[in-house]
Coordinates of N, CA and C and ligand atoms in Angstrom, one line a residue:
M1 N 7.7 -28.9 -5.6 CA 9.0 -28.3 -5.9 C 8.8 -26.7 -5.8
E2 N 9.8 -26.1 -5.3 CA 9.9 -24.6 -5.1 C 10.0 -24.0 -6.5
T3 N 9.1 -23.0 -6.8 CA 9.3 -22.2 -8.0 C 9.9 -20.9 -7.7
I4 N 11.0 -20.5 -8.3 CA 11.6 -19.2 -8.1 C 11.4 -18.4 -9.3
L5 N 10.8 -17.3 -9.2 CA 10.6 -16.4 -10.3 C 11.6 -15.2 -10.3
K6 N 12.0 -14.7 -11.4 CA 13.0 -13.7 -11.4 C 12.4 -12.5 -12.2
V7 N 12.3 -11.4 -11.6 CA 11.8 -10.1 -12.2 C 12.9 -9.1 -12.5
S8 N 12.9 -8.6 -13.6 CA 13.9 -7.5 -13.9 C 13.5 -6.4 -13.0
A9 N 14.5 -5.9 -12.2 CA 14.2 -4.9 -11.2 C 15.5 -4.1 -11.0
Q10 N 15.4 -3.1 -10.1 CA 16.5 -2.3 -9.7 C 16.7 -2.4 -8.2
P11 N 17.9 -2.5 -7.7 CA 19.2 -2.3 -8.3 C 19.6 -3.6 -9.0
Y12 N 18.9 -4.7 -8.8 CA 19.2 -6.0 -9.5 C 18.0 -6.9 -9.4
E13 N 18.0 -8.0 -10.2 CA 16.9 -8.9 -10.3 C 16.3 -9.3 -9.0
F14 N 15.0 -9.2 -8.9 CA 14.3 -9.6 -7.7 C 13.8 -11.1 -7.9
R15 N 14.2 -11.9 -6.9 CA 13.8 -13.3 -7.0 C 12.8 -13.6 -6.0
F16 N 11.7 -14.3 -6.3 CA 10.7 -14.6 -5.3 C 10.0 -15.9 -5.6
E17 N 9.5 -16.5 -4.5 CA 8.7 -17.8 -4.7 C 7.3 -17.4 -4.6
P18 N 6.4 -17.6 -5.6 CA 5.0 -17.1 -5.5 C 4.3 -17.5 -4.3
A19 N 4.5 -18.8 -3.9 CA 3.7 -19.3 -2.7 C 4.0 -18.6 -1.4
S20 N 5.2 -18.0 -1.3 CA 5.6 -17.3 -0.1 C 5.6 -15.8 -0.3
T21 N 4.9 -15.3 -1.3 CA 4.9 -13.8 -1.6 C 3.4 -13.3 -1.6
A22 N 3.3 -12.2 -1.0 CA 1.9 -11.5 -0.9 C 2.0 -10.2 -1.6
L23 N 0.8 -9.9 -2.2 CA 0.6 -8.5 -2.8 C 0.1 -7.7 -1.6
L24 N 0.8 -6.6 -1.3 CA 0.3 -5.8 -0.2 C -0.1 -4.4 -0.8
I25 N -1.4 -4.2 -0.8 CA -1.9 -2.9 -1.4 C -2.2 -1.9 -0.3
I26 N -1.5 -0.8 -0.3 CA -1.5 0.1 0.8 C -2.6 1.2 0.6
D27 N -3.5 1.3 1.4 CA -4.4 2.5 1.6 C -5.0 3.1 0.3
M28 N -5.6 2.2 -0.6 CA -6.2 2.7 -1.8 C -7.7 3.1 -1.4
Q29 N -7.7 4.1 -0.5 CA -9.0 4.5 0.1 C -9.6 5.8 -0.5
R30 N -10.9 5.9 -0.5 CA -11.5 7.1 -1.1 C -10.9 8.4 -0.4
D31 N -10.6 8.3 0.8 CA -10.2 9.5 1.5 C -8.8 10.1 1.0
F32 N -8.1 9.2 0.3 CA -6.8 9.7 -0.3 C -7.0 9.9 -1.8
I33 N -7.8 9.2 -2.4 CA -7.9 9.1 -3.9 C -8.9 10.0 -4.5
L34 N -10.1 10.1 -3.8 CA -11.2 10.9 -4.4 C -11.2 12.3 -4.0
P35 N -11.8 13.2 -4.8 CA -12.0 14.6 -4.3 C -12.8 14.6 -3.0
V36 N -12.7 15.6 -2.3 CA -13.4 15.9 -1.0 C -13.0 14.9 0.1
G37 N -12.0 14.2 0.0 CA -11.5 13.4 1.1 C -10.4 14.0 1.8
F38 N -9.8 13.2 2.7 CA -8.7 13.7 3.6 C -7.5 14.3 2.7
G39 N -7.2 13.6 1.7 CA -6.0 14.0 0.9 C -6.2 15.4 0.3
E40 N -7.4 15.7 -0.1 CA -7.7 17.0 -0.7 C -7.8 18.0 0.5
M41 N -8.3 17.6 1.6 CA -8.4 18.5 2.8 C -7.0 19.0 3.2
L42 N -6.0 18.1 2.9 CA -4.6 18.5 3.3 C -4.0 19.5 2.2
G43 N -4.8 19.8 1.2 CA -4.3 20.7 0.2 C -3.7 20.1 -1.0
N44 N -3.9 18.8 -1.2 CA -3.3 18.1 -2.3 C -4.2 18.0 -3.6
D45 N -3.6 17.8 -4.7 CA -4.3 17.5 -6.0 C -4.4 15.9 -6.1
V46 N -5.6 15.4 -5.7 CA -5.8 14.0 -5.7 C -5.7 13.3 -7.0
A47 N -5.8 14.1 -8.1 CA -5.8 13.5 -9.4 C -4.4 12.8 -9.7
K48 N -3.4 13.2 -8.9 CA -2.1 12.7 -9.1 C -2.0 11.2 -8.7
L49 N -3.0 10.7 -7.9 CA -2.9 9.3 -7.5 C -3.6 8.4 -8.5
K50 N -4.4 8.9 -9.3 CA -5.2 8.1 -10.2 C -4.5 7.1 -11.1
P51 N -3.3 7.6 -11.7 CA -2.6 6.7 -12.6 C -2.2 5.3 -12.0
A52 N -2.2 5.2 -10.7 CA -1.8 4.0 -10.0 C -2.9 2.9 -10.0
I53 N -4.1 3.4 -10.3 CA -5.3 2.4 -10.1 C -5.3 1.3 -11.0
E54 N -5.2 1.6 -12.3 CA -5.4 0.5 -13.4 C -4.2 -0.5 -13.3
P55 N -3.0 0.0 -13.3 CA -1.9 -1.0 -13.2 C -2.0 -1.9 -11.9
T56 N -2.5 -1.3 -10.8 CA -2.7 -2.1 -9.6 C -3.7 -3.1 -9.8
R57 N -4.8 -2.8 -10.5 CA -5.9 -3.7 -10.8 C -5.4 -4.9 -11.6
R58 N -4.5 -4.6 -12.6 CA -4.0 -5.7 -13.4 C -3.2 -6.7 -12.5
V59 N -2.4 -6.1 -11.6 CA -1.6 -7.0 -10.7 C -2.5 -7.7 -9.8
L60 N -3.5 -7.1 -9.2 CA -4.4 -7.7 -8.3 C -5.1 -8.9 -9.1
E61 N -5.6 -8.6 -10.3 CA -6.2 -9.7 -11.0 C -5.3 -10.9 -11.3
S62 N -4.1 -10.6 -11.5 CA -3.1 -11.7 -11.8 C -2.9 -12.5 -10.5
F63 N -2.7 -11.8 -9.4 CA -2.5 -12.6 -8.1 C -3.8 -13.4 -7.8
R64 N -5.0 -12.8 -8.0 CA -6.2 -13.5 -7.7 C -6.3 -14.8 -8.7
S65 N -6.0 -14.6 -9.9 CA -6.2 -15.7 -10.9 C -5.3 -16.9 -10.5
K66 N -4.2 -16.5 -9.9 CA -3.2 -17.6 -9.5 C -3.3 -18.1 -8.1
H67 N -4.4 -17.6 -7.5 CA -4.6 -17.9 -6.0 C -3.5 -17.6 -5.1
L68 N -2.8 -16.5 -5.4 CA -1.7 -16.0 -4.5 C -2.3 -15.1 -3.5
T69 N -1.5 -14.8 -2.4 CA -2.0 -14.1 -1.3 C -2.1 -12.6 -1.6
V70 N -3.2 -12.0 -1.3 CA -3.5 -10.6 -1.4 C -3.9 -10.0 -0.1
L71 N -3.2 -8.9 0.3 CA -3.6 -8.2 1.6 C -3.8 -6.7 1.2
H72 N -4.7 -6.1 1.9 CA -5.1 -4.7 1.8 C -4.8 -4.0 3.1
T73 N -4.4 -2.7 3.1 CA -4.4 -2.0 4.3 C -5.3 -0.7 4.2
R74 N -5.7 -0.2 5.3 CA -6.5 1.0 5.3 C -6.0 1.8 6.5
E75 N -5.7 3.1 6.3 CA -5.3 4.0 7.4 C -6.6 4.6 8.0
G76 N -6.7 4.5 9.3 CA -7.9 5.1 9.9 C -8.0 4.8 11.4
H77 N -9.1 5.2 11.9 CA -9.3 5.1 13.4 C -10.6 4.6 13.8
R78 N -10.7 4.1 15.1 CA -11.9 3.7 15.7 C -12.9 4.9 15.8
P79 N -14.2 4.6 15.7 CA -15.1 5.7 15.8 C -15.0 6.6 17.1
D80 N -14.5 5.9 18.2 CA -14.3 6.7 19.4 C -12.9 7.4 19.4
M81 N -12.1 7.1 18.4 CA -10.9 7.8 18.2 C -9.8 7.5 19.3
S82 N -10.0 6.4 20.1 CA -9.1 6.2 21.2 C -7.8 5.7 20.7
D83 N -7.7 5.3 19.4 CA -6.4 4.9 18.8 C -5.8 6.1 17.9
C84 N -6.3 7.2 18.0 CA -5.8 8.4 17.2 C -5.0 9.3 18.1
P85 N -3.6 9.4 18.0 CA -2.9 10.3 18.8 C -3.4 11.7 18.6
P86 N -3.6 12.4 19.7 CA -4.0 13.9 19.6 C -3.1 14.6 18.7
A87 N -1.9 14.4 18.7 CA -0.9 15.1 17.8 C -1.2 14.9 16.4
K88 N -1.7 13.6 16.0 CA -2.0 13.4 14.6 C -3.4 14.1 14.2
R89 N -4.3 14.1 15.2 CA -5.6 14.8 14.9 C -5.3 16.3 14.7
A90 N -4.5 16.9 15.5 CA -4.2 18.3 15.5 C -3.4 18.8 14.3
R91 N -2.7 17.9 13.7 CA -1.7 18.2 12.6 C -2.4 18.9 11.4
G92 N -1.8 20.0 11.0 CA -2.3 20.6 9.8 C -3.3 21.8 10.0
N93 N -3.7 21.8 11.3 CA -4.7 22.9 11.6 C -5.9 22.9 10.7
L94 N -6.5 21.8 10.4 CA -7.5 21.7 9.3 C -8.9 22.1 9.8
K95 N -9.6 22.7 8.9 CA -11.0 23.1 9.3 C -11.8 21.8 9.5
I96 N -11.7 20.9 8.5 CA -12.3 19.6 8.7 C -11.1 18.6 8.7
G97 N -10.9 17.9 9.8 CA -9.8 17.0 9.9 C -10.3 15.6 10.3
I98 N -9.3 14.8 10.8 CA -9.6 13.4 11.2 C -10.7 13.4 12.2
G99 N -11.7 12.6 12.0 CA -12.8 12.4 12.9 C -14.0 13.4 12.7
D100 N -13.8 14.4 11.9 CA -14.8 15.4 11.7 C -15.7 14.9 10.5
K101 N -16.9 15.4 10.5 CA -17.8 15.0 9.4 C -17.5 15.8 8.1
G102 N -17.3 15.0 7.1 CA -17.0 15.5 5.8 C -18.0 15.0 4.8
P103 N -17.8 15.3 3.5 CA -18.7 14.9 2.5 C -18.8 13.4 2.3
M104 N -17.7 12.6 2.8 CA -17.8 11.2 2.7 C -17.9 10.5 4.1
G105 N -18.5 11.2 5.0 CA -18.6 10.7 6.3 C -17.5 11.2 7.2
R106 N -17.3 10.7 8.4 CA -16.3 11.2 9.3 C -14.9 10.8 8.7
V107 N -14.0 11.7 8.6 CA -12.7 11.6 8.0 C -11.9 10.6 8.6
L108 N -11.4 9.6 7.8 CA -10.5 8.5 8.2 C -11.0 7.7 9.4
I109 N -12.3 7.6 9.5 CA -12.9 6.8 10.6 C -13.4 5.5 10.0
R110 N -13.1 4.4 10.6 CA -13.5 3.0 10.1 C -15.0 2.9 10.0
G111 N -15.4 2.4 8.9 CA -16.9 2.2 8.6 C -17.5 3.3 7.8
E112 N -16.8 4.4 7.7 CA -17.3 5.6 7.0 C -16.9 5.4 5.5
R113 N -17.7 6.0 4.6 CA -17.5 5.9 3.2 C -16.1 6.3 2.7
G114 N -15.6 7.4 3.3 CA -14.3 7.9 2.8 C -13.1 6.9 3.2
H115 N -13.3 6.2 4.3 CA -12.3 5.3 4.8 C -12.2 4.0 3.9
G116 N -13.2 3.7 3.2 CA -13.3 2.5 2.4 C -12.4 2.5 1.2
I117 N -12.0 1.3 0.7 CA -11.2 1.1 -0.4 C -12.0 1.4 -1.7
I118 N -11.4 2.0 -2.7 CA -12.2 2.3 -3.9 C -12.7 1.0 -4.6
E119 N -13.8 1.2 -5.2 CA -14.6 0.0 -5.8 C -13.7 -0.9 -6.7
R120 N -12.8 -0.2 -7.5 CA -12.0 -0.9 -8.5 C -11.1 -1.9 -7.8
L121 N -10.7 -1.6 -6.6 CA -9.7 -2.5 -5.9 C -10.3 -3.1 -4.7
E122 N -11.7 -3.2 -4.6 CA -12.3 -3.7 -3.4 C -11.9 -5.1 -3.0
P123 N -11.5 -5.2 -1.8 CA -11.1 -6.6 -1.3 C -12.2 -7.6 -1.4
L124 N -11.7 -8.9 -1.7 CA -12.7 -10.0 -1.7 C -12.8 -10.4 -0.2
P125 N -13.8 -11.1 0.1 CA -14.0 -11.5 1.6 C -12.8 -12.4 2.0
S126 N -12.1 -13.1 1.1 CA -11.0 -14.0 1.4 C -9.7 -13.2 1.6
E127 N -9.7 -11.9 1.3 CA -8.4 -11.1 1.4 C -8.4 -10.3 2.7
P128 N -7.4 -10.6 3.5 CA -7.4 -9.9 4.8 C -7.2 -8.3 4.6
V129 N -7.9 -7.6 5.4 CA -7.8 -6.1 5.3 C -7.1 -5.7 6.7
I130 N -6.0 -5.0 6.6 CA -5.3 -4.6 7.9 C -5.7 -3.2 8.2
D131 N -6.4 -2.9 9.3 CA -6.7 -1.6 9.7 C -5.5 -1.0 10.5
K132 N -5.0 0.1 10.1 CA -3.8 0.6 10.7 C -4.0 2.0 11.2
P133 N -3.6 2.3 12.4 CA -3.8 3.7 12.9 C -2.7 4.7 12.5
G134 N -1.6 4.1 12.0 CA -0.4 4.9 11.6 C -0.1 4.9 10.1
K135 N 1.0 5.4 9.8 CA 1.4 5.4 8.4 C 2.0 4.0 8.0
G136 N 2.7 3.4 9.0 CA 3.3 2.0 8.7 C 2.3 0.9 8.9
A137 N 2.3 -0.1 8.0 CA 1.4 -1.2 8.1 C 1.6 -2.2 9.2
F138 N 2.8 -2.1 9.8 CA 3.2 -3.0 10.9 C 2.9 -2.4 12.3
F139 N 2.9 -1.1 12.4 CA 2.7 -0.4 13.7 C 1.3 -0.6 14.3
A140 N 1.2 -1.3 15.4 CA -0.1 -1.5 16.1 C -1.1 -2.3 15.2
T141 N -0.6 -3.2 14.4 CA -1.5 -4.1 13.6 C -1.1 -5.5 13.8
D142 N -1.9 -6.4 13.3 CA -1.6 -7.8 13.3 C -1.0 -8.3 12.0
L143 N -0.5 -7.4 11.2 CA 0.1 -7.8 9.9 C 1.2 -8.8 10.0
E144 N 2.1 -8.6 10.9 CA 3.3 -9.5 11.1 C 2.8 -11.0 11.4
L145 N 1.9 -11.1 12.3 CA 1.3 -12.4 12.6 C 0.6 -13.1 11.4
I146 N -0.1 -12.3 10.7 CA -0.8 -12.8 9.5 C 0.3 -13.3 8.5
L147 N 1.3 -12.5 8.2 CA 2.3 -12.9 7.3 C 3.0 -14.2 7.7
K148 N 3.3 -14.3 9.1 CA 3.9 -15.5 9.6 C 3.0 -16.7 9.4
N149 N 1.8 -16.5 9.8 CA 0.9 -17.6 9.7 C 0.7 -18.1 8.2
L150 N 0.8 -17.2 7.2 CA 0.7 -17.6 5.9 C 2.0 -18.0 5.2
G151 N 3.1 -17.9 6.0 CA 4.4 -18.4 5.5 C 4.9 -17.4 4.4
I152 N 4.6 -16.1 4.5 CA 5.0 -15.1 3.6 C 6.4 -14.6 3.9
R153 N 7.3 -14.5 2.9 CA 8.6 -14.0 3.1 C 9.0 -12.7 2.2
S154 N 8.1 -12.6 1.1 CA 8.4 -11.5 0.2 C 7.1 -10.8 -0.1
L155 N 7.2 -9.5 -0.3 CA 6.0 -8.6 -0.5 C 6.2 -7.9 -1.8
V156 N 5.1 -7.9 -2.6 CA 5.0 -6.9 -3.7 C 4.1 -5.8 -3.2
V157 N 4.7 -4.6 -3.2 CA 4.0 -3.5 -2.6 C 3.5 -2.5 -3.5
T158 N 2.3 -2.1 -3.4 CA 1.7 -1.0 -4.2 C 0.9 -0.1 -3.3
G159 N 0.4 1.0 -3.8 CA -0.5 1.9 -3.0 C -0.1 3.3 -2.9
V160 N -0.7 4.0 -2.0 CA -0.5 5.4 -1.8 C -0.3 5.8 -0.3
T161 N 0.4 6.9 -0.1 CA 1.2 7.6 -1.0 C 2.7 7.1 -0.9
T162 N 3.4 7.2 -2.0 CA 4.7 6.6 -2.1 C 5.6 6.9 -0.9
E163 N 5.8 8.2 -0.6 CA 6.7 8.6 0.4 C 6.2 8.6 1.8
V164 N 4.8 8.4 2.0 CA 4.3 8.4 3.3 C 4.0 6.9 3.7
C165 N 2.8 6.4 3.4 CA 2.5 5.1 3.9 C 3.2 3.9 3.3
V166 N 3.5 4.1 2.0 CA 4.2 3.0 1.3 C 5.6 2.9 1.8
Q167 N 6.3 4.0 1.8 CA 7.7 4.0 2.2 C 7.9 3.6 3.7
T168 N 7.0 4.1 4.5 CA 7.1 3.7 6.0 C 6.8 2.2 6.1
S169 N 5.9 1.7 5.4 CA 5.5 0.2 5.5 C 6.7 -0.7 4.9
V170 N 7.3 -0.2 3.8 CA 8.4 -1.0 3.2 C 9.6 -1.0 4.2
R171 N 9.8 0.1 4.8 CA 11.0 0.2 5.8 C 10.7 -0.7 7.0
E172 N 9.5 -0.7 7.5 CA 9.1 -1.6 8.6 C 9.2 -3.1 8.2
A173 N 8.8 -3.4 6.9 CA 8.9 -4.8 6.4 C 10.4 -5.2 6.3
N174 N 11.1 -4.3 5.7 CA 12.6 -4.6 5.5 C 13.3 -4.9 6.8
D175 N 13.0 -4.1 7.8 CA 13.6 -4.3 9.2 C 13.2 -5.7 9.8
R176 N 12.0 -6.1 9.3 CA 11.5 -7.4 9.9 C 12.0 -8.6 9.0
G177 N 12.8 -8.4 8.0 CA 13.3 -9.4 7.2 C 12.6 -9.8 5.9
Y178 N 11.6 -9.0 5.6 CA 10.8 -9.3 4.3 C 11.6 -8.6 3.2
E179 N 11.5 -9.3 2.0 CA 12.1 -8.7 0.8 C 10.9 -8.1 0.1
C180 N 11.1 -6.8 -0.2 CA 10.0 -6.0 -0.8 C 10.3 -5.6 -2.2
L181 N 9.3 -5.7 -3.1 CA 9.4 -5.3 -4.5 C 8.3 -4.2 -4.6
V182 N 8.8 -3.0 -4.9 CA 7.8 -1.8 -5.0 C 7.6 -1.6 -6.5
L183 N 6.3 -1.6 -6.9 CA 6.0 -1.4 -8.4 C 5.8 0.1 -8.6
V184 N 6.7 0.7 -9.4 CA 6.7 2.2 -9.5 C 5.4 2.7 -10.1
D185 N 4.8 2.0 -11.0 CA 3.6 2.5 -11.7 C 2.4 2.2 -10.8
C186 N 2.5 1.5 -9.7 CA 1.4 1.1 -8.9 C 1.4 1.9 -7.6
V187 N 2.4 2.8 -7.5 CA 2.4 3.6 -6.3 C 2.3 5.1 -6.8
A188 N 1.8 6.0 -5.9 CA 1.6 7.4 -6.4 C 1.8 8.3 -5.2
S189 N 2.2 9.5 -5.6 CA 2.3 10.6 -4.6 C 1.7 11.8 -5.1
Y190 N 1.3 12.7 -4.2 CA 0.8 14.0 -4.6 C 1.9 14.9 -5.1
F191 N 3.2 14.5 -4.8 CA 4.3 15.3 -5.2 C 5.2 14.5 -6.1
P192 N 5.3 14.8 -7.4 CA 6.1 13.9 -8.3 C 7.6 13.9 -7.9
E193 N 8.1 14.9 -7.2 CA 9.5 14.9 -6.8 C 9.7 13.9 -5.7
F194 N 8.7 13.8 -4.8 CA 8.8 12.9 -3.7 C 8.7 11.4 -4.2
Q195 N 7.8 11.3 -5.2 CA 7.7 9.9 -5.8 C 9.1 9.4 -6.3
R196 N 9.7 10.3 -7.0 CA 11.0 9.9 -7.6 C 12.0 9.7 -6.4
A197 N 12.1 10.6 -5.5 CA 13.0 10.5 -4.4 C 12.8 9.2 -3.5
A198 N 11.5 9.0 -3.2 CA 11.2 7.8 -2.4 C 11.7 6.5 -3.1
I199 N 11.4 6.4 -4.4 CA 11.8 5.2 -5.2 C 13.3 5.1 -5.2
D200 N 14.0 6.3 -5.4 CA 15.5 6.2 -5.4 C 16.0 5.8 -4.1
M201 N 15.4 6.2 -3.0 CA 15.9 5.9 -1.7 C 15.8 4.4 -1.4
I202 N 14.7 3.8 -1.9 CA 14.4 2.4 -1.6 C 15.5 1.5 -2.3
K203 N 15.8 1.9 -3.6 CA 16.7 1.0 -4.4 C 18.2 1.3 -4.2
A204 N 18.5 2.5 -3.6 CA 19.9 2.9 -3.5 C 20.7 1.9 -2.6
Q205 N 22.0 2.1 -2.7 CA 22.9 1.3 -1.9 C 22.7 -0.1 -1.9
G206 N 22.5 -0.6 -3.2 CA 22.3 -2.1 -3.4 C 21.0 -2.6 -2.9
G207 N 20.0 -1.7 -2.8 CA 18.7 -2.1 -2.4 C 18.6 -2.1 -0.9
I208 N 19.0 -0.9 -0.3 CA 19.1 -0.8 1.1 C 17.7 -1.1 1.8
V209 N 16.6 -0.7 1.1 CA 15.3 -0.9 1.7 C 14.5 -2.0 0.8
G210 N 14.8 -2.1 -0.4 CA 14.1 -3.1 -1.3 C 14.4 -2.9 -2.8
W211 N 13.6 -3.5 -3.6 CA 13.7 -3.5 -5.0 C 12.6 -2.7 -5.6
V212 N 12.8 -2.3 -6.9 CA 11.9 -1.5 -7.6 C 11.7 -2.0 -9.0
S213 N 10.5 -2.2 -9.4 CA 10.2 -2.6 -10.8 C 8.9 -2.0 -11.3
T214 N 8.3 -2.6 -12.3 CA 7.0 -2.1 -12.8 C 6.0 -3.3 -12.9
S215 N 4.8 -2.9 -13.0 CA 3.7 -4.0 -13.1 C 4.0 -4.8 -14.4
V216 N 4.4 -4.1 -15.4 CA 4.7 -4.8 -16.7 C 5.7 -5.9 -16.6
E217 N 6.8 -5.6 -15.9 CA 7.8 -6.6 -15.7 C 7.3 -7.8 -14.8
L218 N 6.6 -7.4 -13.7 CA 6.1 -8.5 -12.8 C 5.1 -9.4 -13.5
L219 N 4.2 -8.8 -14.3 CA 3.2 -9.6 -15.0 C 3.8 -10.5 -16.0
K220 N 4.9 -10.1 -16.7 CA 5.6 -10.9 -17.6 C 6.0 -12.2 -16.9
V221 N 6.5 -12.2 -15.7 CA 6.9 -13.4 -15.1 C 5.8 -14.2 -14.5
L222 N 4.7 -13.5 -14.0 CA 3.6 -14.2 -13.4 C 2.8 -14.9 -14.4
T223 N 2.8 -14.4 -15.6 CA 2.0 -15.1 -16.7 C 2.3 -16.5 -16.8
G224 N 3.6 -16.8 -16.6 CA 4.0 -18.2 -16.7 C 3.7 -19.1 -15.6
V225 N 3.2 -18.6 -14.5 CA 2.9 -19.4 -13.3 C 1.7 -20.3 -13.5
Ligands
TIU1 N1 -0.8 12.6 3.3 C1 -0.3 11.5 2.7 O1 0.5 11.7 1.7 N2 -0.5 10.2 3.0 C2 -1.2 9.9 4.1 O2 -1.6 10.6 5.0 N3 -1.4 8.5 4.3 C3 -1.0 7.5 3.4 O3 0.0 7.7 2.7 N4 -1.8 6.4 3.2

């Protein structure tokens, strides 16, 4: 029998069936979260992303304990950089930028330390990791195929940064017919005002892009599963 769970959310209650829902953790990579990575090279204070780690860990543990689907994404490029648009590489006029050698290896390059997901949220071998060359998780990836094969219709979305890769991915998912619940305490931005604005944009106009709630509200309903 189908189990439908109801989470208190904005703009209104989010309903989902656990079996057809995936946790999508966006880009919790050292390059964005730790000092001396790409995020800091862009001039950002990476400490602003830290508060999202522990709430995300709690949601991840809950999904794992209930054998629900967990997917991770990583932004980055092939070592030969054939999938990195020259315009993306040039952006920001950085002294050390994408593909260059930094303290955590080549910046945003697959297989390098900085490109990896932080230990606290390290994927299990059974959890698909989607490598994406862009900000959106659907652009030039096999995410849609994987979701279709798993019978996923709803996404619980967490990760960084809220107004860049999270928002782009949620918009892409919404256009493809997925219902997305973004957990406010599990997403983070280098800019508090962008965090607020991105969250407001998602839930405005009757949930034009998706729903917004917190890890606490979601865990309340998942506990009963
Ligand atoms: N710079 C910034 O806010 N974000 C990114 O470049 N990528 C992601 O959000 N993952």
